[in-house]
C-alpha cells in the first residue's frame, strides 16, 4: 500500500478541526492528542448545536464510551451532517460486546451513518463482525477465530475501513490489509490510548483522500511517538505526559525510519 510516512506534516499545515462526541473519561486526552498531532479539537455534544459544529469541522469522531440514549440521537444527527458535508467519520465502538446497548448502538450508527473508519480493540470488532468474543467493560479479553477475517467481514458489511488495535494494529478495507507493529506495552497501562488513536486517525483522514492509507500513516506515527515516549517514562503517568510531547515533536522522517508495517491482499 502506498502510504505516506510524512502525512503528519500535512496535518500540521492544514490544522483540521476535529469534532468529537465522546466519553467523559478521556475527553481531555483526546483534545490534547489532537493538538499534538497538528489538528484542532472541539468537543460539542449538545443536541442543539452538535450538527452545526460538525458543519464547521474537517472530521468527526463518535465514541460511545459513556453513551446514553440522547447522546446517540445527537451522534446520528452529527453523523448525517458529516455525510452531507463529505468529511470522514471515525467510530470507536467502546465496549461493544460488553452490553447489548453498546453492541446495538454501534450497529445502529454503522447502519444509519456512512462511517469512514471503524476503530476498536479485537473484542469490539469481533463482536460487530458476528464472531465470538469476550469484552469486559472496555477491555478485549478473548476472541475466537481469526481477527483478520472478522475485520474484513465487518469492512465489507458496512463498506468501511476497519482498524483493530492491540499489540499489533491491523487495518483492512476488506481487500487490502496492513499491520503495524509499532507502539509500546505502556500504552496499555493508561486508559484512553485507544480513544486518542481515534482522534489521530480522524486528523489524518481529514487531510487525505484515502482513509485506509491515512490510517496506516496515523497509527504508525502514533506508535513511533509512543516508543519515543516510553524511553522518557518511569511509569504510566509520566508516559502519558511524554506521549503528548513525543507526538508534538515527531518528524515525518522519523516515522519513515522507524515504522514497521507489513501488508498484503486478502
Ligand atoms: N502491548 C502493546 N504493544 C504495543 N502497542 C500497544 C500494546 N497495547 C496497546 N497498544 C497500542 O495502544 C493503543 C490502544 O490500543 P488498545 O487495543 O489497548 O485500545 P483500547 O482497548 O480501545 O484502549 P482504551 O479503551 O483504553 O482507549 C493502540 O495504538 C495500540 O497499538
Ligand atoms: C474506562 C472507560 N470507561 C468508559 S469509556 C472509558 C475510556 C476507555 O475506553
Ligand atoms: Mg477503546
Short mmCIF file of N, CA, C and O in Angstrom, two decimals, residues 142-262:
data_model
loop_
_atom_site.label_atom_id
_atom_site.label_comp_id
_atom_site.label_asym_id
_atom_site.label_seq_id
_atom_site.Cartn_x
_atom_site.Cartn_y
_atom_site.Cartn_z
N UNK A 142 -10.97 -11.91 25.06
CA UNK A 142 -10.78 -13.15 24.30
C UNK A 142 -11.53 -13.04 22.98
O UNK A 142 -12.64 -12.52 22.93
N UNK A 143 -10.91 -13.52 21.92
CA UNK A 143 -11.58 -13.55 20.61
C UNK A 143 -11.39 -14.94 20.03
O UNK A 143 -10.28 -15.46 20.03
N UNK A 144 -12.49 -15.55 19.57
CA UNK A 144 -12.38 -16.84 18.90
C UNK A 144 -12.28 -16.60 17.40
O UNK A 144 -13.04 -15.83 16.85
N UNK A 145 -11.36 -17.28 16.77
CA UNK A 145 -11.25 -17.17 15.31
C UNK A 145 -10.22 -16.13 14.91
O UNK A 145 -9.61 -15.45 15.74
N UNK A 146 -10.08 -16.00 13.61
CA UNK A 146 -9.04 -15.18 13.00
C UNK A 146 -9.50 -13.73 12.93
O UNK A 146 -10.49 -13.42 12.27
N UNK A 147 -8.84 -12.84 13.62
CA UNK A 147 -9.30 -11.45 13.68
C UNK A 147 -9.22 -10.78 12.30
O UNK A 147 -10.06 -9.93 11.97
N UNK A 148 -8.25 -11.18 11.48
CA UNK A 148 -8.14 -10.55 10.16
C UNK A 148 -9.38 -10.84 9.30
O UNK A 148 -9.91 -9.96 8.64
N UNK A 149 -9.85 -12.09 9.38
CA UNK A 149 -11.05 -12.46 8.62
C UNK A 149 -12.28 -11.75 9.17
O UNK A 149 -13.15 -11.29 8.41
N UNK A 150 -12.37 -11.64 10.50
CA UNK A 150 -13.52 -10.96 11.11
C UNK A 150 -13.52 -9.48 10.75
O UNK A 150 -14.56 -8.90 10.42
N UNK A 151 -12.34 -8.86 10.80
CA UNK A 151 -12.25 -7.43 10.47
C UNK A 151 -12.63 -7.19 9.01
O UNK A 151 -13.35 -6.24 8.68
N UNK A 152 -12.18 -8.09 8.14
CA UNK A 152 -12.50 -7.95 6.71
C UNK A 152 -14.00 -8.12 6.49
O UNK A 152 -14.60 -7.41 5.66
N UNK A 153 -14.62 -9.01 7.26
CA UNK A 153 -16.07 -9.22 7.15
C UNK A 153 -16.82 -7.94 7.52
O UNK A 153 -17.74 -7.50 6.82
N UNK A 154 -16.40 -7.32 8.63
CA UNK A 154 -17.03 -6.06 9.05
C UNK A 154 -16.79 -4.96 8.00
O UNK A 154 -17.68 -4.17 7.70
N UNK A 155 -15.59 -4.95 7.45
CA UNK A 155 -15.27 -3.93 6.43
C UNK A 155 -16.20 -4.04 5.23
O UNK A 155 -16.70 -3.04 4.71
N UNK A 156 -16.45 -5.29 4.82
CA UNK A 156 -17.31 -5.50 3.64
C UNK A 156 -18.77 -5.22 3.98
O UNK A 156 -19.50 -4.64 3.20
N UNK A 157 -19.17 -5.65 5.17
CA UNK A 157 -20.59 -5.49 5.53
C UNK A 157 -21.00 -4.03 5.54
O UNK A 157 -22.08 -3.67 5.08
N UNK A 158 -20.13 -3.16 6.09
CA UNK A 158 -20.53 -1.75 6.21
C UNK A 158 -19.77 -0.84 5.26
O UNK A 158 -19.91 0.38 5.34
N UNK A 159 -18.97 -1.42 4.39
CA UNK A 159 -18.18 -0.64 3.44
C UNK A 159 -17.34 0.43 4.17
O UNK A 159 -17.45 1.63 3.87
N UNK A 160 -16.58 -0.03 5.16
CA UNK A 160 -15.73 0.86 5.95
C UNK A 160 -14.31 0.31 5.97
O UNK A 160 -14.09 -0.86 5.64
N UNK A 161 -13.37 1.13 6.36
CA UNK A 161 -12.04 0.63 6.71
C UNK A 161 -12.05 0.30 8.19
O UNK A 161 -12.50 1.11 9.01
N UNK A 162 -11.62 -0.90 8.52
CA UNK A 162 -11.64 -1.36 9.91
C UNK A 162 -10.22 -1.32 10.48
O UNK A 162 -9.26 -1.77 9.83
N UNK A 163 -10.11 -0.79 11.68
CA UNK A 163 -8.83 -0.71 12.38
C UNK A 163 -8.98 -1.48 13.70
O UNK A 163 -9.87 -1.17 14.49
N UNK A 164 -8.15 -2.49 13.89
CA UNK A 164 -8.18 -3.29 15.12
C UNK A 164 -6.89 -3.00 15.88
O UNK A 164 -5.80 -3.35 15.42
N UNK A 165 -7.01 -2.40 17.05
CA UNK A 165 -5.80 -2.07 17.82
C UNK A 165 -5.42 -3.21 18.74
O UNK A 165 -6.21 -4.09 19.05
N UNK A 166 -4.18 -3.18 19.18
CA UNK A 166 -3.65 -4.19 20.09
C UNK A 166 -2.14 -4.12 20.04
O UNK A 166 -1.58 -3.10 19.62
N UNK A 167 -1.48 -5.21 20.44
CA UNK A 167 -0.02 -5.25 20.37
C UNK A 167 0.44 -4.88 18.96
O UNK A 167 1.39 -4.12 18.78
N UNK A 168 -0.25 -5.46 17.96
CA UNK A 168 -0.08 -5.03 16.57
C UNK A 168 -1.41 -4.43 16.13
O UNK A 168 -2.45 -4.92 16.52
N UNK A 169 -1.36 -3.38 15.32
CA UNK A 169 -2.60 -2.78 14.81
C UNK A 169 -2.86 -3.32 13.41
O UNK A 169 -1.96 -3.33 12.57
N UNK A 170 -4.09 -3.75 13.19
CA UNK A 170 -4.49 -4.26 11.88
C UNK A 170 -5.41 -3.26 11.19
O UNK A 170 -6.32 -2.72 11.84
N UNK A 171 -5.18 -3.02 9.92
CA UNK A 171 -6.03 -2.11 9.15
C UNK A 171 -6.46 -2.85 7.89
O UNK A 171 -5.62 -3.41 7.19
N UNK A 172 -7.78 -2.88 7.61
CA UNK A 172 -8.21 -3.53 6.37
C UNK A 172 -9.45 -2.85 5.81
O UNK A 172 -10.32 -2.41 6.56
N UNK A 173 -9.50 -2.79 4.48
CA UNK A 173 -10.71 -2.28 3.82
C UNK A 173 -11.50 -3.44 3.19
O UNK A 173 -12.41 -3.22 2.41
N UNK A 174 -11.14 -4.66 3.55
CA UNK A 174 -11.85 -5.83 3.03
C UNK A 174 -11.12 -6.47 1.86
O UNK A 174 -11.37 -7.62 1.53
N UNK A 175 -10.21 -5.73 1.23
CA UNK A 175 -9.40 -6.36 0.18
C UNK A 175 -7.89 -6.20 0.46
O UNK A 175 -7.13 -7.12 0.24
N UNK A 176 -7.50 -5.02 0.97
CA UNK A 176 -6.11 -4.82 1.37
C UNK A 176 -6.01 -4.94 2.89
O UNK A 176 -6.97 -4.65 3.59
N UNK A 177 -4.84 -5.33 3.41
CA UNK A 177 -4.61 -5.24 4.85
C UNK A 177 -3.20 -4.70 5.12
O UNK A 177 -2.30 -4.84 4.27
N UNK A 178 -3.02 -4.08 6.25
CA UNK A 178 -1.69 -3.67 6.73
C UNK A 178 -1.63 -3.94 8.22
O UNK A 178 -2.67 -3.89 8.90
N UNK A 179 -0.45 -4.26 8.71
CA UNK A 179 -0.27 -4.50 10.13
C UNK A 179 0.91 -3.66 10.62
O UNK A 179 1.97 -3.68 10.00
N UNK A 180 0.69 -2.95 11.71
CA UNK A 180 1.70 -2.04 12.23
C UNK A 180 2.19 -2.59 13.57
O UNK A 180 1.38 -2.82 14.47
N UNK A 181 3.51 -2.80 13.69
CA UNK A 181 3.99 -3.34 14.96
C UNK A 181 4.78 -2.31 15.76
O UNK A 181 5.66 -2.67 16.53
N UNK A 182 4.43 -1.05 15.59
CA UNK A 182 4.99 -0.02 16.48
C UNK A 182 4.12 0.07 17.74
O UNK A 182 3.16 -0.66 17.89
N UNK A 183 4.49 0.99 18.63
CA UNK A 183 3.74 1.12 19.89
C UNK A 183 4.54 0.53 21.03
O UNK A 183 5.68 0.06 20.83
N UNK A 184 3.96 0.52 22.24
CA UNK A 184 4.68 0.08 23.43
C UNK A 184 3.68 -0.46 24.45
O UNK A 184 2.57 0.08 24.54
N UNK A 185 4.08 -1.49 25.21
CA UNK A 185 3.16 -2.03 26.23
C UNK A 185 2.66 -0.98 27.22
O UNK A 185 1.54 -1.13 27.77
N UNK A 186 3.41 0.09 27.46
CA UNK A 186 2.92 1.14 28.38
C UNK A 186 1.60 1.76 27.88
O UNK A 186 0.86 2.35 28.66
N UNK A 187 1.32 1.62 26.58
CA UNK A 187 0.05 2.16 26.05
C UNK A 187 -1.15 1.46 26.69
O UNK A 187 -2.24 2.02 26.75
N UNK A 188 -0.92 0.22 27.13
CA UNK A 188 -2.00 -0.50 27.81
C UNK A 188 -2.09 -0.20 29.29
O UNK A 188 -3.00 -0.66 29.97
N UNK A 189 -1.18 0.61 29.80
CA UNK A 189 -1.15 0.89 31.24
C UNK A 189 -1.94 2.14 31.60
O UNK A 189 -2.12 2.45 32.78
N UNK A 190 -2.36 2.92 30.61
CA UNK A 190 -3.22 4.07 30.89
C UNK A 190 -4.51 3.93 30.08
O UNK A 190 -4.53 3.26 29.05
N UNK A 191 -5.57 4.54 30.57
CA UNK A 191 -6.83 4.49 29.82
C UNK A 191 -6.79 5.52 28.70
O UNK A 191 -6.12 6.55 28.81
N UNK A 192 -7.44 5.20 27.61
CA UNK A 192 -7.63 6.22 26.57
C UNK A 192 -6.66 6.20 25.42
O UNK A 192 -6.81 7.00 24.49
N UNK A 193 -5.69 5.28 25.42
CA UNK A 193 -4.80 5.27 24.24
C UNK A 193 -5.58 4.83 22.99
O UNK A 193 -5.24 5.23 21.89
N UNK A 194 -6.62 4.04 23.19
CA UNK A 194 -7.48 3.68 22.06
C UNK A 194 -8.29 4.89 21.60
O UNK A 194 -8.34 5.21 20.40
N UNK A 195 -8.91 5.58 22.53
CA UNK A 195 -9.70 6.78 22.21
C UNK A 195 -8.82 7.82 21.52
O UNK A 195 -9.23 8.44 20.53
N UNK A 196 -7.63 8.02 22.05
CA UNK A 196 -6.72 9.00 21.43
C UNK A 196 -6.33 8.57 20.02
O UNK A 196 -6.17 9.40 19.13
N UNK A 197 -6.19 7.28 19.82
CA UNK A 197 -5.88 6.77 18.48
C UNK A 197 -6.95 7.20 17.49
O UNK A 197 -6.66 7.55 16.34
N UNK A 198 -8.22 7.21 17.92
CA UNK A 198 -9.31 7.63 17.03
C UNK A 198 -9.17 9.10 16.66
O UNK A 198 -9.46 9.50 15.53
N UNK A 199 -8.74 9.92 17.60
CA UNK A 199 -8.54 11.35 17.32
C UNK A 199 -7.44 11.53 16.27
O UNK A 199 -7.58 12.33 15.34
N UNK A 200 -6.36 10.78 16.43
CA UNK A 200 -5.25 10.87 15.48
C UNK A 200 -5.71 10.37 14.10
O UNK A 200 -5.43 11.00 13.07
N UNK A 201 -6.45 9.27 14.10
CA UNK A 201 -6.98 8.74 12.82
C UNK A 201 -7.84 9.80 12.12
O UNK A 201 -7.74 10.00 10.90
N UNK A 202 -8.67 10.49 12.88
CA UNK A 202 -9.57 11.49 12.28
C UNK A 202 -8.78 12.66 11.70
O UNK A 202 -9.07 13.13 10.59
N UNK A 203 -7.80 13.13 12.43
CA UNK A 203 -7.00 14.27 11.95
C UNK A 203 -6.27 13.90 10.65
O UNK A 203 -6.19 14.71 9.73
N UNK A 204 -5.76 12.67 10.59
CA UNK A 204 -5.04 12.23 9.38
C UNK A 204 -6.02 11.99 8.23
O UNK A 204 -5.73 12.35 7.08
N UNK A 205 -7.18 11.39 8.52
CA UNK A 205 -8.15 11.13 7.45
C UNK A 205 -8.68 12.44 6.87
O UNK A 205 -9.05 12.50 5.69
N UNK A 206 -8.68 13.48 7.70
CA UNK A 206 -9.18 14.79 7.24
C UNK A 206 -8.31 15.39 6.13
O UNK A 206 -8.79 16.23 5.37
N UNK A 207 -7.06 15.00 6.06
CA UNK A 207 -6.15 15.62 5.08
C UNK A 207 -5.73 14.64 3.98
O UNK A 207 -4.75 14.89 3.27
N UNK A 208 -6.46 13.53 3.85
CA UNK A 208 -6.07 12.52 2.86
C UNK A 208 -7.31 11.98 2.14
O UNK A 208 -8.34 11.76 2.77
N UNK A 209 -7.22 11.73 0.84
CA UNK A 209 -8.38 11.19 0.13
C UNK A 209 -8.61 9.69 0.38
O UNK A 209 -9.69 9.20 0.11
N UNK A 210 -7.60 8.97 0.88
CA UNK A 210 -7.71 7.52 1.05
C UNK A 210 -7.62 7.18 2.54
O UNK A 210 -6.55 7.19 3.14
N UNK A 211 -8.77 6.87 3.18
CA UNK A 211 -8.78 6.64 4.62
C UNK A 211 -7.93 5.45 5.06
O UNK A 211 -7.39 5.43 6.16
N UNK A 212 -7.80 4.44 4.19
CA UNK A 212 -7.03 3.26 4.57
C UNK A 212 -5.55 3.62 4.68
O UNK A 212 -4.88 3.30 5.67
N UNK A 213 -5.06 4.32 3.67
CA UNK A 213 -3.66 4.76 3.73
C UNK A 213 -3.43 5.77 4.85
O UNK A 213 -2.40 5.74 5.52
N UNK A 214 -4.40 6.66 5.04
CA UNK A 214 -4.28 7.65 6.13
C UNK A 214 -4.20 6.95 7.47
O UNK A 214 -3.45 7.37 8.36
N UNK A 215 -4.95 5.83 7.61
CA UNK A 215 -4.95 5.10 8.88
C UNK A 215 -3.57 4.48 9.15
O UNK A 215 -3.10 4.46 10.29
N UNK A 216 -2.91 4.00 8.11
CA UNK A 216 -1.56 3.44 8.29
C UNK A 216 -0.63 4.57 8.75
O UNK A 216 0.13 4.41 9.73
N UNK A 217 -0.69 5.70 8.08
CA UNK A 217 0.16 6.84 8.46
C UNK A 217 -0.12 7.27 9.90
O UNK A 217 0.82 7.53 10.68
N UNK A 218 -1.39 7.32 10.27
CA UNK A 218 -1.77 7.80 11.60
C UNK A 218 -1.25 6.87 12.69
O UNK A 218 -0.61 7.31 13.65
N UNK A 219 -1.51 5.57 12.53
CA UNK A 219 -1.13 4.66 13.61
C UNK A 219 0.37 4.38 13.64
O UNK A 219 0.93 4.12 14.70
N UNK A 220 1.03 4.47 12.49
CA UNK A 220 2.50 4.36 12.51
C UNK A 220 3.08 5.56 13.25
O UNK A 220 3.98 5.40 14.11
N UNK A 221 2.57 6.75 12.99
CA UNK A 221 3.07 7.96 13.66
C UNK A 221 2.83 7.88 15.17
O UNK A 221 3.71 8.15 15.99
N UNK A 222 1.61 7.49 15.52
CA UNK A 222 1.22 7.37 16.94
C UNK A 222 2.09 6.32 17.65
O UNK A 222 2.59 6.54 18.76
N UNK A 223 2.31 5.20 16.97
CA UNK A 223 3.12 4.12 17.56
C UNK A 223 4.59 4.50 17.71
O UNK A 223 5.21 4.19 18.73
N UNK A 224 5.14 5.18 16.72
CA UNK A 224 6.54 5.62 16.82
C UNK A 224 6.66 6.65 17.95
O UNK A 224 7.60 6.60 18.76
N UNK A 225 5.70 7.56 18.04
CA UNK A 225 5.72 8.55 19.14
C UNK A 225 5.67 7.85 20.49
O UNK A 225 6.39 8.23 21.43
N UNK A 226 4.85 6.80 20.59
CA UNK A 226 4.73 6.07 21.86
C UNK A 226 6.06 5.40 22.23
O UNK A 226 6.44 5.36 23.41
N UNK A 227 6.76 4.89 21.23
CA UNK A 227 8.07 4.27 21.51
C UNK A 227 9.04 5.31 22.06
O UNK A 227 9.82 5.05 22.98
N UNK A 228 9.00 6.51 21.48
CA UNK A 228 9.90 7.56 21.95
C UNK A 228 9.50 8.02 23.35
O UNK A 228 10.36 8.28 24.20
N UNK A 229 8.19 8.10 23.60
CA UNK A 229 7.71 8.50 24.93
C UNK A 229 8.13 7.49 25.98
O UNK A 229 8.53 7.86 27.10
N UNK A 230 8.08 6.21 25.62
CA UNK A 230 8.41 5.16 26.59
C UNK A 230 9.86 5.27 27.08
O UNK A 230 10.17 4.94 28.22
N UNK A 231 10.71 5.79 26.19
CA UNK A 231 12.13 5.94 26.58
C UNK A 231 12.30 7.00 27.66
O UNK A 231 13.27 6.98 28.41
N UNK A 232 11.36 7.94 27.73
CA UNK A 232 11.43 9.03 28.71
C UNK A 232 10.67 8.71 30.00
O UNK A 232 10.75 9.45 30.97
N UNK A 233 9.87 7.63 29.97
CA UNK A 233 8.86 7.44 31.03
C UNK A 233 9.36 6.57 32.17
O UNK A 233 10.17 5.67 31.99
N UNK A 234 8.81 6.82 33.38
CA UNK A 234 9.09 5.98 34.54
C UNK A 234 7.90 5.13 34.93
O UNK A 234 7.94 4.38 35.89
N UNK A 235 6.80 5.29 34.23
CA UNK A 235 5.58 4.56 34.57
C UNK A 235 4.42 5.20 33.83
O UNK A 235 4.62 6.06 32.97
N UNK A 236 3.18 4.77 34.15
CA UNK A 236 2.02 5.21 33.37
C UNK A 236 1.85 6.73 33.29
O UNK A 236 1.59 7.28 32.21
N UNK A 237 1.99 7.43 34.41
CA UNK A 237 1.67 8.86 34.41
C UNK A 237 2.70 9.65 33.60
O UNK A 237 2.33 10.53 32.79
N UNK A 238 3.97 9.34 33.80
CA UNK A 238 4.98 10.08 33.03
C UNK A 238 4.92 9.65 31.55
O UNK A 238 5.21 10.47 30.66
N UNK A 239 4.50 8.42 31.29
CA UNK A 239 4.35 8.00 29.89
C UNK A 239 3.27 8.84 29.20
O UNK A 239 3.43 9.29 28.06
N UNK A 240 2.16 9.07 29.91
CA UNK A 240 1.05 9.84 29.32
C UNK A 240 1.53 11.23 28.93
O UNK A 240 1.27 11.72 27.82
N UNK A 241 2.25 11.87 29.82
CA UNK A 241 2.78 13.21 29.53
C UNK A 241 3.76 13.17 28.37
O UNK A 241 3.70 14.00 27.44
N UNK A 242 4.66 12.19 28.41
CA UNK A 242 5.70 12.09 27.37
C UNK A 242 5.09 11.80 26.00
O UNK A 242 5.65 12.19 24.97
N UNK A 243 3.92 11.13 25.98
CA UNK A 243 3.29 10.80 24.70
C UNK A 243 2.85 12.08 23.97
O UNK A 243 3.05 12.21 22.76
N UNK A 244 2.28 13.02 24.71
CA UNK A 244 1.89 14.30 24.07
C UNK A 244 3.13 15.03 23.54
O UNK A 244 3.13 15.57 22.42
N UNK A 245 4.18 15.02 24.34
CA UNK A 245 5.42 15.71 23.92
C UNK A 245 6.02 15.03 22.68
O UNK A 245 6.44 15.70 21.74
N UNK A 246 6.06 13.71 22.71
CA UNK A 246 6.72 12.97 21.61
C UNK A 246 5.95 13.14 20.30
O UNK A 246 6.55 13.32 19.24
N UNK A 247 4.62 13.11 20.37
CA UNK A 247 3.85 13.26 19.13
C UNK A 247 3.99 14.69 18.60
O UNK A 247 4.13 14.91 17.38
N UNK A 248 4.00 15.66 19.51
CA UNK A 248 4.13 17.06 19.08
C UNK A 248 5.49 17.30 18.42
O UNK A 248 5.60 18.15 17.52
N UNK A 249 6.51 16.58 18.85
CA UNK A 249 7.87 16.79 18.32
C UNK A 249 8.18 15.85 17.15
O UNK A 249 9.24 15.98 16.52
N UNK A 250 7.28 14.94 16.84
CA UNK A 250 7.58 13.89 15.86
C UNK A 250 7.79 14.46 14.45
O UNK A 250 6.99 15.26 13.97
N UNK A 251 8.83 14.00 13.80
CA UNK A 251 9.10 14.41 12.42
C UNK A 251 8.66 13.29 11.47
O UNK A 251 8.82 12.11 11.78
N UNK A 252 8.17 13.69 10.31
CA UNK A 252 7.78 12.72 9.30
C UNK A 252 8.91 11.78 8.95
O UNK A 252 8.71 10.58 8.76
N UNK A 253 10.12 12.31 8.90
CA UNK A 253 11.26 11.46 8.51
C UNK A 253 11.55 10.38 9.56
O UNK A 253 12.01 9.28 9.23
N UNK A 254 11.23 10.68 10.83
CA UNK A 254 11.40 9.67 11.89
C UNK A 254 10.40 8.53 11.69
O UNK A 254 10.73 7.36 11.90
N UNK A 255 9.19 8.88 11.29
CA UNK A 255 8.19 7.84 11.00
C UNK A 255 8.69 6.98 9.84
O UNK A 255 8.61 5.75 9.86
N UNK A 256 9.22 7.64 8.83
CA UNK A 256 9.76 6.90 7.67
C UNK A 256 10.84 5.90 8.11
O UNK A 256 10.86 4.77 7.65
N UNK A 257 11.70 6.31 9.06
CA UNK A 257 12.80 5.43 9.52
C UNK A 257 12.32 4.30 10.43
O UNK A 257 12.81 3.18 10.37
N UNK A 258 11.36 4.62 11.32
CA UNK A 258 11.04 3.69 12.41
C UNK A 258 9.78 2.86 12.23
O UNK A 258 9.54 1.93 13.02
N UNK A 259 8.94 3.22 11.26
CA UNK A 259 7.67 2.49 11.11
C UNK A 259 7.93 1.04 10.73
O UNK A 259 8.80 0.76 9.91
N UNK A 260 7.16 0.12 11.34
CA UNK A 260 7.24 -1.30 10.99
C UNK A 260 5.86 -1.74 10.48
O UNK A 260 4.94 -1.96 11.26
N UNK A 261 5.75 -1.78 9.17
CA UNK A 261 4.45 -2.06 8.54
C UNK A 261 4.57 -3.26 7.60
O UNK A 261 5.44 -3.27 6.73
N UNK A 262 3.73 -4.27 7.81
CA UNK A 262 3.60 -5.39 6.86
C UNK A 262 2.28 -5.20 6.13
O UNK A 262 1.33 -4.66 6.70
#
